mmCIF file of C-alpha atoms in Angstrom:
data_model
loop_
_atom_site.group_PDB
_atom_site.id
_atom_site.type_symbol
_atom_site.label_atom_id
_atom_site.label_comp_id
_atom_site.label_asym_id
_atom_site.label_seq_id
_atom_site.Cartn_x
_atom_site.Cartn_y
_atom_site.Cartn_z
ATOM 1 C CA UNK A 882 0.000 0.000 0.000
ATOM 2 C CA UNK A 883 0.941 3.335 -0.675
ATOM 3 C CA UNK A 884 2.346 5.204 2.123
ATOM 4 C CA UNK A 885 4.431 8.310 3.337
ATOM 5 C CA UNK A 886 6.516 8.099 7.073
ATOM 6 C CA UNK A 887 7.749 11.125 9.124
ATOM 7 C CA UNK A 888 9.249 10.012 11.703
ATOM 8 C CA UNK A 889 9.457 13.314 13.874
ATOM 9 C CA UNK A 890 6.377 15.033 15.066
ATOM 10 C CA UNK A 891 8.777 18.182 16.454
ATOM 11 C CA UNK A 892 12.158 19.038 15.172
ATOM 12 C CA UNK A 893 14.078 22.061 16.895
ATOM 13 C CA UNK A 894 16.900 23.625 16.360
ATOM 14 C CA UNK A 895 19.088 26.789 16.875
ATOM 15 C CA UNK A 896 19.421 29.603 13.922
ATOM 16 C CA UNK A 897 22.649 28.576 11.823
ATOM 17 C CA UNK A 898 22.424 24.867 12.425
ATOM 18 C CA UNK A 899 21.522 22.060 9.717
ATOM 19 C CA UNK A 900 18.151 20.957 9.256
ATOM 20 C CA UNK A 901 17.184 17.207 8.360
ATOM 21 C CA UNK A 902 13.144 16.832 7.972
ATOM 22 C CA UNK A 903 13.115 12.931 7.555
ATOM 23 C CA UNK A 904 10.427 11.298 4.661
ATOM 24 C CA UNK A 905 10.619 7.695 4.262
ATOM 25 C CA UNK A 906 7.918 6.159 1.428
ATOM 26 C CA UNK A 907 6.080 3.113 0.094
ATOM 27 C CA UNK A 908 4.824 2.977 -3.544
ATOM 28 C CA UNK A 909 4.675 -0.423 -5.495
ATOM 29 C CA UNK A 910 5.377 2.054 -8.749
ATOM 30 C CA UNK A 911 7.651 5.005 -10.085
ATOM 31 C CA UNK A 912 7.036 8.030 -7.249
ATOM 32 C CA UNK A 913 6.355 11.461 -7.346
ATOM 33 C CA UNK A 914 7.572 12.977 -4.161
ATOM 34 C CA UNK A 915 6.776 16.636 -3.057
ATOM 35 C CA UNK A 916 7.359 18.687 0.249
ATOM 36 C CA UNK A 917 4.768 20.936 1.276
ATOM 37 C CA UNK A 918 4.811 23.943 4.220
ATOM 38 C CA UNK A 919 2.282 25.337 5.930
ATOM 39 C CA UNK A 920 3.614 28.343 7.767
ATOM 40 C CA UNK A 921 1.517 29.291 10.841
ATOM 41 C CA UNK A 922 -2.178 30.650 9.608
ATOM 42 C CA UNK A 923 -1.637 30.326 5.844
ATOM 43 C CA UNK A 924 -2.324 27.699 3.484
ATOM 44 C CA UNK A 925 -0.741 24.833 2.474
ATOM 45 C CA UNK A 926 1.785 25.697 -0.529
ATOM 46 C CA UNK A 927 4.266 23.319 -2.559
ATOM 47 C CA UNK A 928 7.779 23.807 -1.222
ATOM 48 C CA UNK A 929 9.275 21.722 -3.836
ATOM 49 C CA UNK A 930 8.851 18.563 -5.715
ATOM 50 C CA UNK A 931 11.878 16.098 -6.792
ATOM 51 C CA UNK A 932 11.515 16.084 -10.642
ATOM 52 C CA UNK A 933 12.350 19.654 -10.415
ATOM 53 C CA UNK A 934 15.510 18.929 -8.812
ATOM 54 C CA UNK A 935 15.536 22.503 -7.389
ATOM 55 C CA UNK A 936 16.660 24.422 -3.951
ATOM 56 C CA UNK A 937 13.700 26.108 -3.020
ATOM 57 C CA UNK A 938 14.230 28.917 -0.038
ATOM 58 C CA UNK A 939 17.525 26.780 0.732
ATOM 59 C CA UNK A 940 15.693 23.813 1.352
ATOM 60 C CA UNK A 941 16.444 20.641 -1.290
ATOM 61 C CA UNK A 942 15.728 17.027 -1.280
ATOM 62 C CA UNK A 943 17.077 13.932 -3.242
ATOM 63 C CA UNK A 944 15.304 10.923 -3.924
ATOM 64 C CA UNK A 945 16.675 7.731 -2.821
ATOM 65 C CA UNK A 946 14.983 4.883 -4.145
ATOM 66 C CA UNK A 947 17.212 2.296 -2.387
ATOM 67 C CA UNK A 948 16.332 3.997 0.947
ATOM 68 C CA UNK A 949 12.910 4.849 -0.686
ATOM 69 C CA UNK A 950 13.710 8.143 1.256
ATOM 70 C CA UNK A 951 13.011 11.483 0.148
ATOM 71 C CA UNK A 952 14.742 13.748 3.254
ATOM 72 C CA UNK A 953 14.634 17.857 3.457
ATOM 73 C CA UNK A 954 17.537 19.145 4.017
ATOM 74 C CA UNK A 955 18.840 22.887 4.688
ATOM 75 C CA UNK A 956 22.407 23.289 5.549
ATOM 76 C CA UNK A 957 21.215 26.248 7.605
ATOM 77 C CA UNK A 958 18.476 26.984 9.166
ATOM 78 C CA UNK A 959 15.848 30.245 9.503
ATOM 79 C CA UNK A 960 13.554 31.387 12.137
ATOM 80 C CA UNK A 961 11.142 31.994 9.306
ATOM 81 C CA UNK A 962 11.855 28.413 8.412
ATOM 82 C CA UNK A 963 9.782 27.709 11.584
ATOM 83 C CA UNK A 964 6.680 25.759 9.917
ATOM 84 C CA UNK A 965 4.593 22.356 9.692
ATOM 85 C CA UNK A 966 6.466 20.355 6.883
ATOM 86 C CA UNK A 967 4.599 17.740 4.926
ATOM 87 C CA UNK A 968 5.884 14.978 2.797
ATOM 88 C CA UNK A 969 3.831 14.059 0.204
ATOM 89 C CA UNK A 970 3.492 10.977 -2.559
ATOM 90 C CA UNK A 971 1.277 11.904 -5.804
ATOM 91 C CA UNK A 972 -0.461 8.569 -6.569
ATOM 92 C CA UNK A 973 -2.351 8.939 -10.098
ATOM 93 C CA UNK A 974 -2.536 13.109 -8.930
ATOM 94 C CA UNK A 975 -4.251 13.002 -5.750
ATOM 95 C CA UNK A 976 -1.296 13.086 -2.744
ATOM 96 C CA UNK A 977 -1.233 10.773 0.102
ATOM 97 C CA UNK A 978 0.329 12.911 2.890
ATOM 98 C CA UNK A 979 3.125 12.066 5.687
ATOM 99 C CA UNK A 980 2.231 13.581 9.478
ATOM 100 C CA UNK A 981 4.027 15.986 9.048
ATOM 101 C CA UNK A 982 7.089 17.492 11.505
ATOM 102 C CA UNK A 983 7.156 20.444 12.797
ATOM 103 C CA UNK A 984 9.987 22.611 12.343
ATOM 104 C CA UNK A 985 11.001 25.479 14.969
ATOM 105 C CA UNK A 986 14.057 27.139 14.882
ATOM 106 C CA UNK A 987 15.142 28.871 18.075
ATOM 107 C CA UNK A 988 17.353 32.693 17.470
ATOM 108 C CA UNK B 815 -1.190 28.660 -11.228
ATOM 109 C CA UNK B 816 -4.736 28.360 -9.605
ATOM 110 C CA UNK B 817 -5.982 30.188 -6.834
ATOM 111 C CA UNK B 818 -8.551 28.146 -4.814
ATOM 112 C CA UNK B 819 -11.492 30.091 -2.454
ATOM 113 C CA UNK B 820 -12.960 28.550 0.192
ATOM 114 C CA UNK B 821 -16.459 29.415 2.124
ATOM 115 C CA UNK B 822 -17.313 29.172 4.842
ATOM 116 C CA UNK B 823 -13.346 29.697 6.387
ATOM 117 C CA UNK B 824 -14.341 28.828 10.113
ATOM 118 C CA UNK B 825 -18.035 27.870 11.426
ATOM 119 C CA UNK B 826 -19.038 26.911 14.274
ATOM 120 C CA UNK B 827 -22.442 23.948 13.899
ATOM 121 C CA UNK B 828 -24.467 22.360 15.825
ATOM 122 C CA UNK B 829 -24.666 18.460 16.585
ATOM 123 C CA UNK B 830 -26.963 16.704 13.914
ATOM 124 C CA UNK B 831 -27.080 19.667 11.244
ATOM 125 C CA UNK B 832 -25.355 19.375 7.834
ATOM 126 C CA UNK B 833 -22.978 22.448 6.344
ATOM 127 C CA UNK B 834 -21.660 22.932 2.643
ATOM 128 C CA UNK B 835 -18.464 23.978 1.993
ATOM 129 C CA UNK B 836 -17.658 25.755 -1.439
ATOM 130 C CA UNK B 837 -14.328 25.845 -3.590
ATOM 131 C CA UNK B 838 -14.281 28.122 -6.214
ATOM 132 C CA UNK B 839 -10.924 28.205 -8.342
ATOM 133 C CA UNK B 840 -10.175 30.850 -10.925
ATOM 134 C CA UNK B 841 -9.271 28.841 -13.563
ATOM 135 C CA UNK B 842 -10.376 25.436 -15.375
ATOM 136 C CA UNK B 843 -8.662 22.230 -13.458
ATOM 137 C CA UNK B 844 -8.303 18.747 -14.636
ATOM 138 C CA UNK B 845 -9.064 17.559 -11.208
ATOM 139 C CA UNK B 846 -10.345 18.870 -7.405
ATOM 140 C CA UNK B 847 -10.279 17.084 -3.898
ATOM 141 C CA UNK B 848 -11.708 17.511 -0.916
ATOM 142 C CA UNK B 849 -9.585 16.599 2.271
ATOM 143 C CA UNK B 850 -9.792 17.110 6.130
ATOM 144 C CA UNK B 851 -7.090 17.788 8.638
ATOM 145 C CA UNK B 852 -8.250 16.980 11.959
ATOM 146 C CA UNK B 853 -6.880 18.625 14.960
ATOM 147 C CA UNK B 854 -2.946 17.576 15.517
ATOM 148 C CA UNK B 855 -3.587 15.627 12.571
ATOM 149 C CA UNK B 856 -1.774 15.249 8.919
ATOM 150 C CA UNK B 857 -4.398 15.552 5.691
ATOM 151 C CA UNK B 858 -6.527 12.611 4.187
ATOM 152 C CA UNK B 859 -7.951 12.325 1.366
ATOM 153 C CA UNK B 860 -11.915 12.387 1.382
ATOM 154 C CA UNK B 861 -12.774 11.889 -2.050
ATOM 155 C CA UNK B 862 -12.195 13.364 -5.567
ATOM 156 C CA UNK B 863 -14.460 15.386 -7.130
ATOM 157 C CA UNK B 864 -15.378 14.395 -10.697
ATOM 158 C CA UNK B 865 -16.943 16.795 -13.117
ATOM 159 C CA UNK B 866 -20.530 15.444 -13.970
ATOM 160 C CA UNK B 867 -20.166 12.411 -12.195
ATOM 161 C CA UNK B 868 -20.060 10.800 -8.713
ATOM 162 C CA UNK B 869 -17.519 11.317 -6.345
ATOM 163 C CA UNK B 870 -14.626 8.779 -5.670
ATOM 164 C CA UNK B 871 -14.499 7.910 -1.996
ATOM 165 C CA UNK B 872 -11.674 6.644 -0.594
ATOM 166 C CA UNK B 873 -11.745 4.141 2.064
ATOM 167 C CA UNK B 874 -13.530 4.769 5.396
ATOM 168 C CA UNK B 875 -15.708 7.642 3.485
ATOM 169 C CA UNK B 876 -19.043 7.254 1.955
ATOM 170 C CA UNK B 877 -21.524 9.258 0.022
ATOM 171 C CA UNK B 878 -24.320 9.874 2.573
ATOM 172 C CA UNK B 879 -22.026 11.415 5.007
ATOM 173 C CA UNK B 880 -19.854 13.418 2.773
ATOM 174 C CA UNK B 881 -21.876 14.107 -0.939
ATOM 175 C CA UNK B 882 -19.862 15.721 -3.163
ATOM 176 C CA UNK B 883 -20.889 17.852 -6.021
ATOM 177 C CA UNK B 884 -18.986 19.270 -8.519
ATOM 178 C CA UNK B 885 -21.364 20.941 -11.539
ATOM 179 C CA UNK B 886 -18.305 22.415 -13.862
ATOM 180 C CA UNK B 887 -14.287 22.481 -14.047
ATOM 181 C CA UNK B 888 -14.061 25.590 -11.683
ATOM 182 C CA UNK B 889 -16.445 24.884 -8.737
ATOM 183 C CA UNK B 890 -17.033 22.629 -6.213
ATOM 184 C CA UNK B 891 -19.104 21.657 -2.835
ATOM 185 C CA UNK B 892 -18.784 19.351 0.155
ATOM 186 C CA UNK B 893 -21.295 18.491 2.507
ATOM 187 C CA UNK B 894 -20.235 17.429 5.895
ATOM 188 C CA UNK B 895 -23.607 15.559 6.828
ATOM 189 C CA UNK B 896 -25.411 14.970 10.665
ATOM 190 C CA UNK B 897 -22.190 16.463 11.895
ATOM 191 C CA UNK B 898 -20.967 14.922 15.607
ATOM 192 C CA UNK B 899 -18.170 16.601 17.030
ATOM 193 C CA UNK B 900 -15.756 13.741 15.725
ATOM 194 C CA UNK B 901 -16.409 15.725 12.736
ATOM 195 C CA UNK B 902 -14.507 18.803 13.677
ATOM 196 C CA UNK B 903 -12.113 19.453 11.247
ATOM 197 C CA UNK B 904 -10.379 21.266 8.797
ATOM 198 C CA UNK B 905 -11.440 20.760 5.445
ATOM 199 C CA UNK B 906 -9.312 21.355 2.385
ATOM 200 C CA UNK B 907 -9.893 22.118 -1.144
ATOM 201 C CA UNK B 908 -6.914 21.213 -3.540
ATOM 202 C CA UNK B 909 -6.680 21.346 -7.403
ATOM 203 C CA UNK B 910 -4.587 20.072 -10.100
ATOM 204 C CA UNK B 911 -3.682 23.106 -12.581
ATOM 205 C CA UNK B 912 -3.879 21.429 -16.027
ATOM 206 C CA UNK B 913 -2.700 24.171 -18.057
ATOM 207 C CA UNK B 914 1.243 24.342 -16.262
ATOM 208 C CA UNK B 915 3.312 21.939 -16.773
ATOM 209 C CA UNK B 916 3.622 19.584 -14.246
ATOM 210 C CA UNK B 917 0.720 18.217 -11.902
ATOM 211 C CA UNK B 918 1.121 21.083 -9.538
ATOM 212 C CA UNK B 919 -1.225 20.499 -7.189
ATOM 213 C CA UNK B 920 -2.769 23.644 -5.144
ATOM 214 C CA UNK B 921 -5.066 23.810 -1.764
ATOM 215 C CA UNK B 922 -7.425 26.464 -0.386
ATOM 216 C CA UNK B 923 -6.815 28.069 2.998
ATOM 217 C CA UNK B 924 -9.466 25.470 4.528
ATOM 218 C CA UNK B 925 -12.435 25.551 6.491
ATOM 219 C CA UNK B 926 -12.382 25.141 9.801
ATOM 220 C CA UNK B 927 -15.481 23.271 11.290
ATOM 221 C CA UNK B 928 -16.282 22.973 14.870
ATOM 222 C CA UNK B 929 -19.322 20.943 16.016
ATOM 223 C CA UNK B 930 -20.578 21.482 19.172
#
């Protein structure tokens, strides 16, 4: 079955220090993997997606298919990176969403 | 890109009563969905909307509780049916843009339900 994993409901960290969101996946197929942010009392926006193979705001991701992983990374971080980050998996284009980890990053 | 509209953003209903929830995008999409968010929660999928056709539910979601209409490519409703408080959610609008390139895939600022 189809699934995303985030491990970490809360992730914190100081201003200046790396940031690893964690997004392990299950898909019998060829995945689409996305991160989305919802910063506090907006909407849910795409962050980035890994066929574009961009750095979006700092932030990029690879995908690992061995690991079937698909981690955030920001070498370092923002308070204004302080958000709820979602992983997502497009199956056939609806998503199927991870739980999401919340990021805060302390001054 | 598509901007997506949501009404009602927050209400607050009473056990047993029914509410409709609106999307309205600004532009023609292949494809719209309706998901919740329940408090501490991540999203799940409710159903899709299909233009001119039924709903598809996904599992653990039917019809009577949750119809779905969706009369043209720009405009959508969901009914949240003989609402308990289990049903106090956010509920999310998304659309796939079928003009971009790509399946970007955008969401409404949600509506906030609280059943009391």
């Amino acid at each position: 079955a189809q699934r995303v994993t985030q491990p970490e409901k809360l992730l914190s960290v100081f201003k200046g220090a790396p940031v690893e969101l964690k997004c392990n996946y299950s898909y019998s197929g060829s995945p689409e993997l996305f991160w989305y942010v919802q910063y506090s009392r907006q909407r849910l926006q795409l962050l980035l997606r890994h066929i574009s193979r961009e750095s979006i705001k700092g932030f990029t991701a690879d995908l690992n298919k061995g690991e079937t992983s698909f981690h955030l990374k920001k070498p370092f971080a923002q308070e204004e990176d302080s958000a709820m980050y979602y992983c997502a998996l497009s199956d056939t284009d609806k998503l199927i969403f991870g739980t999401g980890t919340r990021l805060q990053v302390f001054p | 890109s598509a901007v997506i509209s949501q009404k009602p953003s927050r209400d607050i209903c009473q056990r047993g009563t029914s509410l409709t929830i609106q999307c309205q995008v600004d532009s023609q999409v292949t494809m719209m969905f309706w998901y919740r968010q329940q408090p501490g929660q991540s999203l799940t999928l409710i159903a899709t909307a299909n233009q001119g056709s039924e709903a598809t539910y996904e599992s653990g979601f039917v019809i009577d509780k949750f119809p779905i209409s969706r009369p043209n490519l720009t405009f959508s409703t969901l009914t949240v049916s003989n609402m308990s408080p289990e049903d106090s959610s956010i509920y999310l609008c998304s659309a796939v843009d079928s003009l971009s390139s790509g399946n970007t895939i955008y969401f409404g600022e949600g509506s906030w339900l609280t059943v009391v």
